[in-house]
CSV table of C-alpha atoms in Angstrom, one decimal:
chain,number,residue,atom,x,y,z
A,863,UNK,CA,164.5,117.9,80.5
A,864,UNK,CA,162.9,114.7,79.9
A,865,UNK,CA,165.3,112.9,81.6
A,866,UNK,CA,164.5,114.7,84.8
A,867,UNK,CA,160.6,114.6,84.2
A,868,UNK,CA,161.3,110.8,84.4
A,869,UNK,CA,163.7,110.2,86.9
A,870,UNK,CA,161.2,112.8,88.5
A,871,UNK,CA,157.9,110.4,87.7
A,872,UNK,CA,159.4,107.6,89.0
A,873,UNK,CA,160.6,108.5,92.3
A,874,UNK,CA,156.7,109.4,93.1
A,875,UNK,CA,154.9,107.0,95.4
A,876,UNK,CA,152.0,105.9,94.5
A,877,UNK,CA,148.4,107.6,96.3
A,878,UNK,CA,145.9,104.2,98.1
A,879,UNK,CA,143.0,104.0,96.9
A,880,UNK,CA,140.3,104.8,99.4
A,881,UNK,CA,138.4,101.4,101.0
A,882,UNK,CA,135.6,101.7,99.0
A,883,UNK,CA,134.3,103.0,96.0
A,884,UNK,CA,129.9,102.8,95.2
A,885,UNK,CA,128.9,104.0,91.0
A,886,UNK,CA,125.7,104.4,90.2
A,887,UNK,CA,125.1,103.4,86.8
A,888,UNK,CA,122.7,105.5,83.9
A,889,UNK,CA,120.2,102.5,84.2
A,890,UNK,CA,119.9,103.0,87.9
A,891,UNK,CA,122.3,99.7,88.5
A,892,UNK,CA,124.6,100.0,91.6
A,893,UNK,CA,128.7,98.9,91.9
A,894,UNK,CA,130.8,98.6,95.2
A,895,UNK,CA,134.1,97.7,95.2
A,896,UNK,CA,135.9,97.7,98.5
A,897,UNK,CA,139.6,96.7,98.7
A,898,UNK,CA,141.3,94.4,101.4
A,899,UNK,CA,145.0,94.2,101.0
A,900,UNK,CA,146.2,90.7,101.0
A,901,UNK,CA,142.6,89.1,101.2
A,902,UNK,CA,143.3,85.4,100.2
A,903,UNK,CA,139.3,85.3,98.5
A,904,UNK,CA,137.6,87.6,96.4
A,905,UNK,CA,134.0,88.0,97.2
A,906,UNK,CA,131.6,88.8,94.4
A,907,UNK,CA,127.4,89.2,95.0
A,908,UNK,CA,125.2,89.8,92.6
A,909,UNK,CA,121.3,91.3,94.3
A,910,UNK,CA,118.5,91.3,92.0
A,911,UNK,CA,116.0,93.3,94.0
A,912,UNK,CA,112.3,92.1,94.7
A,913,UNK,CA,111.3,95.8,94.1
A,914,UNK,CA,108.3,95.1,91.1
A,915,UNK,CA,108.2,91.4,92.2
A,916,UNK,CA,106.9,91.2,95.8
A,917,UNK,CA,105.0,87.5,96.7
A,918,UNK,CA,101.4,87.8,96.4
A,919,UNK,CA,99.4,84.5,97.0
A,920,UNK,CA,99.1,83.9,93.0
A,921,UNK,CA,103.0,84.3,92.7
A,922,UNK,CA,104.5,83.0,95.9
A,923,UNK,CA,107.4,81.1,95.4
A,924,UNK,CA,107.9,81.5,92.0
A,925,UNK,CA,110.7,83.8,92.4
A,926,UNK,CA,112.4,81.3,94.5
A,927,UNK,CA,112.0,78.7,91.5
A,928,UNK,CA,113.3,81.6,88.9
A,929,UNK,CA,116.6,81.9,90.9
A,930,UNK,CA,117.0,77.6,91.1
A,931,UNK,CA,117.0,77.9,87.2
A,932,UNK,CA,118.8,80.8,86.3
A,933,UNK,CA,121.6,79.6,88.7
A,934,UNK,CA,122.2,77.1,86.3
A,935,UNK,CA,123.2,79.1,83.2
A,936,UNK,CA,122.0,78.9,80.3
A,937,UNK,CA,123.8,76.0,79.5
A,938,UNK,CA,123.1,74.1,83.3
A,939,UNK,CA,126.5,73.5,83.9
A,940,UNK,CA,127.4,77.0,86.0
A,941,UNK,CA,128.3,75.6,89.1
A,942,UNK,CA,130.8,72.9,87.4
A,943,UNK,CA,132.6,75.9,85.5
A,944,UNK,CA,133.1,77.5,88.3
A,945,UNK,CA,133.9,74.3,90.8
A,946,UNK,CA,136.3,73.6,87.9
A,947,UNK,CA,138.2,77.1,88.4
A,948,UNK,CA,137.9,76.8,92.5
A,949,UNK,CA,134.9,79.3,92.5
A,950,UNK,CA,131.5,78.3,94.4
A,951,UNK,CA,128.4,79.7,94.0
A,952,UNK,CA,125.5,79.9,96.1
A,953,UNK,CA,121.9,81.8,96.1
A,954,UNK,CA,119.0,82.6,97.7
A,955,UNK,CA,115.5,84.3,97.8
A,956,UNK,CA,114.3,86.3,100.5
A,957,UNK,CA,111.4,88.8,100.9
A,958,UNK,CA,114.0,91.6,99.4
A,959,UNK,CA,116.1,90.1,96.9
A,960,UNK,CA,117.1,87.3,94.8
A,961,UNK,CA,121.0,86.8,95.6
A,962,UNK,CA,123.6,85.0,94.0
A,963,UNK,CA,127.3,84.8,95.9
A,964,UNK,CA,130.6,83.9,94.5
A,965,UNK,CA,133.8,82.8,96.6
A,966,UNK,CA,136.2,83.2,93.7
A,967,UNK,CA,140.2,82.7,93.9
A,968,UNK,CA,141.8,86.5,94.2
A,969,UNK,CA,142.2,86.8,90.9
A,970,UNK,CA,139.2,85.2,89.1
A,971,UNK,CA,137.3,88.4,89.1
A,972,UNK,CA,136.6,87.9,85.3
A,973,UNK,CA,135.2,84.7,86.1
A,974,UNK,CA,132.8,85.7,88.1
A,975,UNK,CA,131.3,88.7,86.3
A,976,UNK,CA,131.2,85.8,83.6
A,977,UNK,CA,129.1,83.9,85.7
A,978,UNK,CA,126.9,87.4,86.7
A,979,UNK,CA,126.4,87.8,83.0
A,980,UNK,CA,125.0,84.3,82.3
A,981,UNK,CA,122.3,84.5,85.5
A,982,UNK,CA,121.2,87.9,83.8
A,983,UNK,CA,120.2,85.9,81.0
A,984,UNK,CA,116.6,84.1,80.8
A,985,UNK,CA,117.4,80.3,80.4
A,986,UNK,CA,115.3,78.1,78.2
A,987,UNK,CA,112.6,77.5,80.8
A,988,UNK,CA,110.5,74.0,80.0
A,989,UNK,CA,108.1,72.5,82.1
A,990,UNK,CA,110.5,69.2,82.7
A,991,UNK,CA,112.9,71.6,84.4
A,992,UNK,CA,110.3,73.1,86.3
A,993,UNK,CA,108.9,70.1,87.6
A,994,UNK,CA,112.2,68.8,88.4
A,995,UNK,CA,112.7,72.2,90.3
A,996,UNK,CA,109.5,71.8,92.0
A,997,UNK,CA,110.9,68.3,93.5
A,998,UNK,CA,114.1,70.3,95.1
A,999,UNK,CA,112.2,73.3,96.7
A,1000,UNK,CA,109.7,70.3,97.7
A,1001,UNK,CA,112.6,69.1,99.6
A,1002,UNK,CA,114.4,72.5,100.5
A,1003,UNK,CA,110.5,73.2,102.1
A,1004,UNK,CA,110.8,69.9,104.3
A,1005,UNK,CA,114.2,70.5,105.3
A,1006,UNK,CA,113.0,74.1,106.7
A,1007,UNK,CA,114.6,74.8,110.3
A,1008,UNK,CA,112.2,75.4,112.9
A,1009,UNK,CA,113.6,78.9,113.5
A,1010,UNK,CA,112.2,79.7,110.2
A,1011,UNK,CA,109.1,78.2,110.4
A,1012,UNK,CA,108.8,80.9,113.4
A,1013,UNK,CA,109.9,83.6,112.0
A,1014,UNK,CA,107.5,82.8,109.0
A,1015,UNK,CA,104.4,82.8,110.9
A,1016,UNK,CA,105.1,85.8,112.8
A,1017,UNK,CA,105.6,87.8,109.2
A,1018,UNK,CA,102.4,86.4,108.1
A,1019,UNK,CA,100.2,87.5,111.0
A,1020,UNK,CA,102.1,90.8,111.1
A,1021,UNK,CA,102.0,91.6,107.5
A,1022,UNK,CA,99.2,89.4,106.2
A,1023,UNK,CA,99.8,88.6,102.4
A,1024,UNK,CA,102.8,91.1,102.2
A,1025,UNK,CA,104.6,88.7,104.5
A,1026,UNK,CA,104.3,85.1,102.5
A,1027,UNK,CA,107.4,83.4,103.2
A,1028,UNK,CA,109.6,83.3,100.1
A,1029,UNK,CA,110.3,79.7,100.6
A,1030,UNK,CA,107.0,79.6,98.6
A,1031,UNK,CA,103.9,77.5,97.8
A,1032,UNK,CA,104.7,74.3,96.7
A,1033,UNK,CA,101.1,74.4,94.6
A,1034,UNK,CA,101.9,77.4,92.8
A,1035,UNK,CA,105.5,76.1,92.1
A,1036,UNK,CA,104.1,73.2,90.6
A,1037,UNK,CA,101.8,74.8,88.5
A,1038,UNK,CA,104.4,77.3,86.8
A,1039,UNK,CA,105.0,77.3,83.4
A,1040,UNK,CA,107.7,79.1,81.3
A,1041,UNK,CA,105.0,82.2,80.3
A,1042,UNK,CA,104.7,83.3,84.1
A,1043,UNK,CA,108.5,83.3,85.1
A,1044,UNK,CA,109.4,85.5,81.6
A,1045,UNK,CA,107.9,88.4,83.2
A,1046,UNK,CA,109.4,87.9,86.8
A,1047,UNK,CA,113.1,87.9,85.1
A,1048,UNK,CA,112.3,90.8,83.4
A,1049,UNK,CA,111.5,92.8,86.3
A,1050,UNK,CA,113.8,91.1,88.6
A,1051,UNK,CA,116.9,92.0,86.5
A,1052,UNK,CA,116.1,95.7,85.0
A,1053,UNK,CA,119.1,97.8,85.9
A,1054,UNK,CA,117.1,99.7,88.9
A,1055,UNK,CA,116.8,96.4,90.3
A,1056,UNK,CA,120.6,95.0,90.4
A,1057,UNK,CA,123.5,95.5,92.5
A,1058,UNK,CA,127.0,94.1,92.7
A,1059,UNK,CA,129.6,94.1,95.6
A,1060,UNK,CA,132.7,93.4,95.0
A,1061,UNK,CA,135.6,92.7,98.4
A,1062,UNK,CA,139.2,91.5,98.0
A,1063,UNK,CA,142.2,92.7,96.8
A,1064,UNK,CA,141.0,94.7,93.9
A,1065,UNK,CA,141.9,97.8,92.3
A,1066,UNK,CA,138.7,100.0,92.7
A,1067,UNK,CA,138.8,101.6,89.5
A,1068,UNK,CA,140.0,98.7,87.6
A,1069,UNK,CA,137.2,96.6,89.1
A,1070,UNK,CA,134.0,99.1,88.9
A,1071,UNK,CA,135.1,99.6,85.4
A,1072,UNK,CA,134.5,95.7,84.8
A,1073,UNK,CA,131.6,95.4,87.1
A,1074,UNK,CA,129.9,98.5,84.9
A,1075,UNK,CA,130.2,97.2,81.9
A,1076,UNK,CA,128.4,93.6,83.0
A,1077,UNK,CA,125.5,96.0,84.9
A,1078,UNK,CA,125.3,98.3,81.6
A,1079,UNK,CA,123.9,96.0,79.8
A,1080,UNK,CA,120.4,95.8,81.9
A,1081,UNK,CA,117.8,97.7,80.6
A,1082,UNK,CA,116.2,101.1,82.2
A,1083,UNK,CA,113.2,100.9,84.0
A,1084,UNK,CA,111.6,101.5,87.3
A,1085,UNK,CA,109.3,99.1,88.9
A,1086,UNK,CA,106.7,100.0,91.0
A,1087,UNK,CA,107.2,98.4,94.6
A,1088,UNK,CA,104.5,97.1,97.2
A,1089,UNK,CA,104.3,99.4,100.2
A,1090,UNK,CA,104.1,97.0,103.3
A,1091,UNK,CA,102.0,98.2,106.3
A,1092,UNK,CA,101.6,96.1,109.2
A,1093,UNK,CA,97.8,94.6,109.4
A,1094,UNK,CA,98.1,92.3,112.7
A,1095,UNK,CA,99.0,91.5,115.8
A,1096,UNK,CA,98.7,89.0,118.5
A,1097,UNK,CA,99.2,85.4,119.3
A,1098,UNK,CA,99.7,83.0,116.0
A,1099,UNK,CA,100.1,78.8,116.3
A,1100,UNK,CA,102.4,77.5,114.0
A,1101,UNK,CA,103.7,73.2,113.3
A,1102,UNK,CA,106.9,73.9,115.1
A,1103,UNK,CA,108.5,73.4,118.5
A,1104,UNK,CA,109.1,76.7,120.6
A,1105,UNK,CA,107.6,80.4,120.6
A,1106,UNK,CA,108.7,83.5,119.1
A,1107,UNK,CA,108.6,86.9,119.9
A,1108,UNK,CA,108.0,89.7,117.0
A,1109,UNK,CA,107.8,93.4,116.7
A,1110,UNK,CA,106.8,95.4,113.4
A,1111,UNK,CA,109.9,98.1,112.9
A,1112,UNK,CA,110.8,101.1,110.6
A,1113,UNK,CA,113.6,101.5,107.6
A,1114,UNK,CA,116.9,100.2,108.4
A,1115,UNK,CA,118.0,103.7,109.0
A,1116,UNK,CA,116.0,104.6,112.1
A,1117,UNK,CA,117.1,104.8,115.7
A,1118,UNK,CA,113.9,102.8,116.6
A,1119,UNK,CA,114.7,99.8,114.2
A,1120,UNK,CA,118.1,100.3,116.7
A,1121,UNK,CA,117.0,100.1,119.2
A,1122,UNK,CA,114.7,97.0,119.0
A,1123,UNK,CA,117.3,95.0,117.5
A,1124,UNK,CA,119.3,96.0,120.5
A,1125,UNK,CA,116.6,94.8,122.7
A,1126,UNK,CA,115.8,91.9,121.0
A,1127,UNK,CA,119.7,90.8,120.7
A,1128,UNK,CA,119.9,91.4,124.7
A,1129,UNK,CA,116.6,89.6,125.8
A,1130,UNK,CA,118.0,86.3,123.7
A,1131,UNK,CA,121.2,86.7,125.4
A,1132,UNK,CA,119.5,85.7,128.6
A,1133,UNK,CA,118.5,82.4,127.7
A,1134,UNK,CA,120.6,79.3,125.7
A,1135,UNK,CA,119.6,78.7,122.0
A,1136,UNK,CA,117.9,81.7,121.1
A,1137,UNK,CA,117.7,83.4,117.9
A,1138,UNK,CA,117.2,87.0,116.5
A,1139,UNK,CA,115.9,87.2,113.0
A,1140,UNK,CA,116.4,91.0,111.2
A,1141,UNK,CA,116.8,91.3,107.5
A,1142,UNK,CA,117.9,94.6,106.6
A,1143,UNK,CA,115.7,97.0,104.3
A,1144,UNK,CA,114.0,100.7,104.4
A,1145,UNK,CA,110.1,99.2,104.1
A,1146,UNK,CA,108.8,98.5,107.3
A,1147,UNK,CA,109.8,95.2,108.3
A,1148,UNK,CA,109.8,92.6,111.4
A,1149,UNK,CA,112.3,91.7,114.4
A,1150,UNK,CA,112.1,88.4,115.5
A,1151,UNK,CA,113.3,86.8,118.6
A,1152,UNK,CA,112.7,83.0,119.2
A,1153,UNK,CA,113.4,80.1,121.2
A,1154,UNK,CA,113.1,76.4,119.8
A,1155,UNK,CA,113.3,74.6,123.3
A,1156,UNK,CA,110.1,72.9,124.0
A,1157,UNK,CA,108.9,74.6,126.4
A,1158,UNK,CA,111.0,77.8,125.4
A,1159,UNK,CA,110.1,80.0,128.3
A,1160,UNK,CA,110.9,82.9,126.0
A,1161,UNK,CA,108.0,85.5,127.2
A,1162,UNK,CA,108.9,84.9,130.9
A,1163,UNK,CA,112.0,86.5,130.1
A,1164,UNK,CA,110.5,88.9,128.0
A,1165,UNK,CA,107.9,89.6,130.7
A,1166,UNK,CA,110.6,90.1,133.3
A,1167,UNK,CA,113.2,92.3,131.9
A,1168,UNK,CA,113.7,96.1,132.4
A,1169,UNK,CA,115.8,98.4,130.5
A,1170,UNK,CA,118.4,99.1,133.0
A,1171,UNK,CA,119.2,95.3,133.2
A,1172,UNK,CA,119.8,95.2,129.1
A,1173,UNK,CA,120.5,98.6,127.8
A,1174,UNK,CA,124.5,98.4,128.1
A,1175,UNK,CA,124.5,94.7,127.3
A,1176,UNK,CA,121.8,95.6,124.0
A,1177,UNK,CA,124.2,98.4,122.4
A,1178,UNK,CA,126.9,96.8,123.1
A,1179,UNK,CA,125.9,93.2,121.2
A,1180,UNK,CA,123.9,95.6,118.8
A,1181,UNK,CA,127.6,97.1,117.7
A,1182,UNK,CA,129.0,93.9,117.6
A,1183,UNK,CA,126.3,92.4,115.3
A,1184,UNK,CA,126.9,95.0,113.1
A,1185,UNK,CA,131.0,94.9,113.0
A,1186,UNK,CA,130.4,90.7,112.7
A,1187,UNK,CA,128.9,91.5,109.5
A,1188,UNK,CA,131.6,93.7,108.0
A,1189,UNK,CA,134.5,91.1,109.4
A,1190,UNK,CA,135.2,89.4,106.4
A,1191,UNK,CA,135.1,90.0,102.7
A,1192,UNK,CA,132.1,87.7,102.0
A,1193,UNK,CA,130.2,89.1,105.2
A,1194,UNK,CA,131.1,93.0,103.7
A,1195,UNK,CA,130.0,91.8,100.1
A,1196,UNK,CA,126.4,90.8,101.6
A,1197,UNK,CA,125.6,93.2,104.5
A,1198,UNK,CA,126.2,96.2,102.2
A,1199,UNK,CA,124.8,94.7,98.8
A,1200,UNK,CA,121.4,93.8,101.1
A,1201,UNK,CA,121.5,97.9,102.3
A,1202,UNK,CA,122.8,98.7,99.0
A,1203,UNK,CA,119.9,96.9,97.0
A,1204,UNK,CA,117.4,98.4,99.6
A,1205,UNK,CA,118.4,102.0,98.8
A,1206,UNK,CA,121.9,102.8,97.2
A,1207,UNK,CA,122.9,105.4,100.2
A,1208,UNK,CA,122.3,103.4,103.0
A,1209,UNK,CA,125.3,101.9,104.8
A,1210,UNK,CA,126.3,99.8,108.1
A,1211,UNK,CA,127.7,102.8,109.6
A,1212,UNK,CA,124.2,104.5,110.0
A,1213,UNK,CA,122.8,101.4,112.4
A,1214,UNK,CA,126.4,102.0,114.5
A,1215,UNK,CA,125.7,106.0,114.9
A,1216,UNK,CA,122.1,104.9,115.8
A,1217,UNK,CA,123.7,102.5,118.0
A,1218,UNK,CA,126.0,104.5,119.7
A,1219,UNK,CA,123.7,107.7,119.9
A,1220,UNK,CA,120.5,105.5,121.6
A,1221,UNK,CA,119.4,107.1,124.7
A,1222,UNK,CA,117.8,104.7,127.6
A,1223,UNK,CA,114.5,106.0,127.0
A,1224,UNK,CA,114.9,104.5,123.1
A,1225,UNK,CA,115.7,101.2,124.4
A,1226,UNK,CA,112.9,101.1,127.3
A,1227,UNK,CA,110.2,102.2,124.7
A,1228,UNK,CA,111.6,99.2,122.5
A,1229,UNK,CA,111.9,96.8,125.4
A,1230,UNK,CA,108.0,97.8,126.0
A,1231,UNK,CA,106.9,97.2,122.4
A,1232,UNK,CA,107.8,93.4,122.6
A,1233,UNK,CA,105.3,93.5,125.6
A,1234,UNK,CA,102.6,96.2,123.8
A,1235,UNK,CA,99.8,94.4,122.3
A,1236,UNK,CA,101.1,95.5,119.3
A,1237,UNK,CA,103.5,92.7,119.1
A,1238,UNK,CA,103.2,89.2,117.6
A,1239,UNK,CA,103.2,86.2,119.8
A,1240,UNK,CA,104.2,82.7,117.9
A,1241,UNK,CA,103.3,79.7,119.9
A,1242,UNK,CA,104.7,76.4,118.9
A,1243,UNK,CA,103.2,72.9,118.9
């Protein structure tokens, strides 16, 4: 009988694993694994939402100074561990997150929920490593494309002081001290707050169980996050060359955040060099198009489009943005830890039903709000 059970065991072929598998933890921490068979990278991203931690003009930039240190480890030598392993890090700070991305070898999955578990940690903070920090970002600040100085100035005259630029204020950097980034970490890293996605060859169970146990160890809490409400409109200057275009928008998970992306992705389509600026999130948020030429002739095209022109060209490059950001296992690993640390249940797939579903009288009421006088105009000089 036992002979049979196992000759019966064996010949059993094994069940795949679905694509992806999302946990959500006790403390309110989120895991994704997703699986790619024969992916020749593993991507790993840690999110550490802003939720609690927003930039007000007192704090701005200090988050962007807490994730220079904690990048570092505790010891400051993270990046050279991981360089010595073939892993690279990098990270950033934008208005929703503080995010930290690994490109690890396939099977250096350990390492890099080593490396998660040492930027959860507070480093010793002193002020010699702050002002040596504040040197960097100086640079960092100067180094700022003029896309994003666009961009910038449209968030600040749409949102006022909910829309500092995370880049931050190079005074307030300055005049940090250990005392006022202890708090920031706290927040920034309570299990509510953190998210990991995980894309590569990977057994899902195997690799949520490892990812858990790192995210476990943050503590409970919830913070309390800013509500943003746009407060302006109109024409801002700003120090750059060209002009930008901006519209306020819904949640990621509305058709009419859809269908202004889809306008604003076909009206830069018309012209060379253009940008579209979108960061995913469910707090009202902004939709930038720009053009650096000097002169950019951006709002004669704006001013001259119509809806049946663009509507089969804006839903079909709105699809394509989407499915450009789920093409790879470090684009998959972003795009759905961003959505992910915004709200746990949103997902790419819900901007491609919006997509798909948008009717013409969607995309000619977005087409008109970039002319309304609701919309932000950002004049270079």
């Amino acid at each position: 009988m036992l002979a049979i059970l196992a000759c019966f065991l064996a010949s059993q072929v094994p069940i795949d694993q679905p694509p992806r598998l999302r946990t959500v933890l006790p403390n309110g921490a989120a895991v994704l694994v997703e699986r790619i068979p024969g992916a020749k990278t593993l991507a790993l991203d840690l999110f550490a939402s802003s939720r609690g931690t927003e930039e007000t003009p007192i704090t701005n930039g200090l988050r962007h100074l807490l994730e220079h240190l904690v990048a570092k480890g505790p010891k400051g030598d993270l990046d050279i561990e991981l360089e010595s392993a073939g892993a690279f890090m990098s990270a950033e700070t934008s208005r929703e997150a503080m995010i930290f991305k690994f490109n690890l070898p396939p099977d250096q999955l350990k390492l890099g929920l080593k490396a998660v578990t040492a930027i959860m940690q507070m480093p010793p903070v002193t002020s010699e490593n702050i002002k040596n920090e504040a040197m960097i970002l100086e640079q960092e600040a100067a180094l700022q494309e003029s896309s994003s100085k666009l961009s910038g100035a449209g968030w600040m005259r749409a949102y006022g002081d909910q829309g500092l630029d995370p880049i931050g204020n190079l005074d307030v950097i300055r005049n940090a001290t250990p005392a006022m980034l202890d708090p920031i970490h706290r927040t920034q890293f309570l299990g509510s707050n953190l998210v990991i996605t995980v894309v590569g060859d990977v057994d899902l169970d195997e690799a949520t169980k490892l990812c858990s146990a790192v995210l476990a160890k943050a503590p409970k809490g919830e913070p309390i996050p800013q509500l943003r409400k746009p407060t302006g409109s109109g024409e801002t200057p700003v120090d750059a060359p060209g002009e930008a275009v901006a519209v306020a928008v819904p949640g990621f998970q509305l058709p009419e955040t859809a269908a202004k992306l889809a306008v604003a992705l076909a009206i830069a389509s018309e012209a060379d060099r253009c940008f579209v600026f979108y960061t995913p999130t469910i707090h009202p948020g902004l939709i930038t198009i720009g053009r650096t030429e000097d002169p950019a002739g951006l709002l004669k095209i704006v001013n001259r489009s119509t809806w049946q022109e663009l509507f089969t060209r804006g839903k079909a490059l709105g699809i394509l943005w989407v499915r450009r950001l789920i093409d790879t296992p470090e684009h998959i690993a972003y795009f759905r830890g961003q959505l992910i640390s915004a709200r746990v249940d949103l997902k790419p797939e819900m901007l491609l039903e919006n997509l798909n579903s948008m009717s013409q009288r969607e995309f000619a009421d977005a087409l008109e709000s970039f002319r309304s006088s609701q919309r932000v105009l950002v004049i270079g000089k």
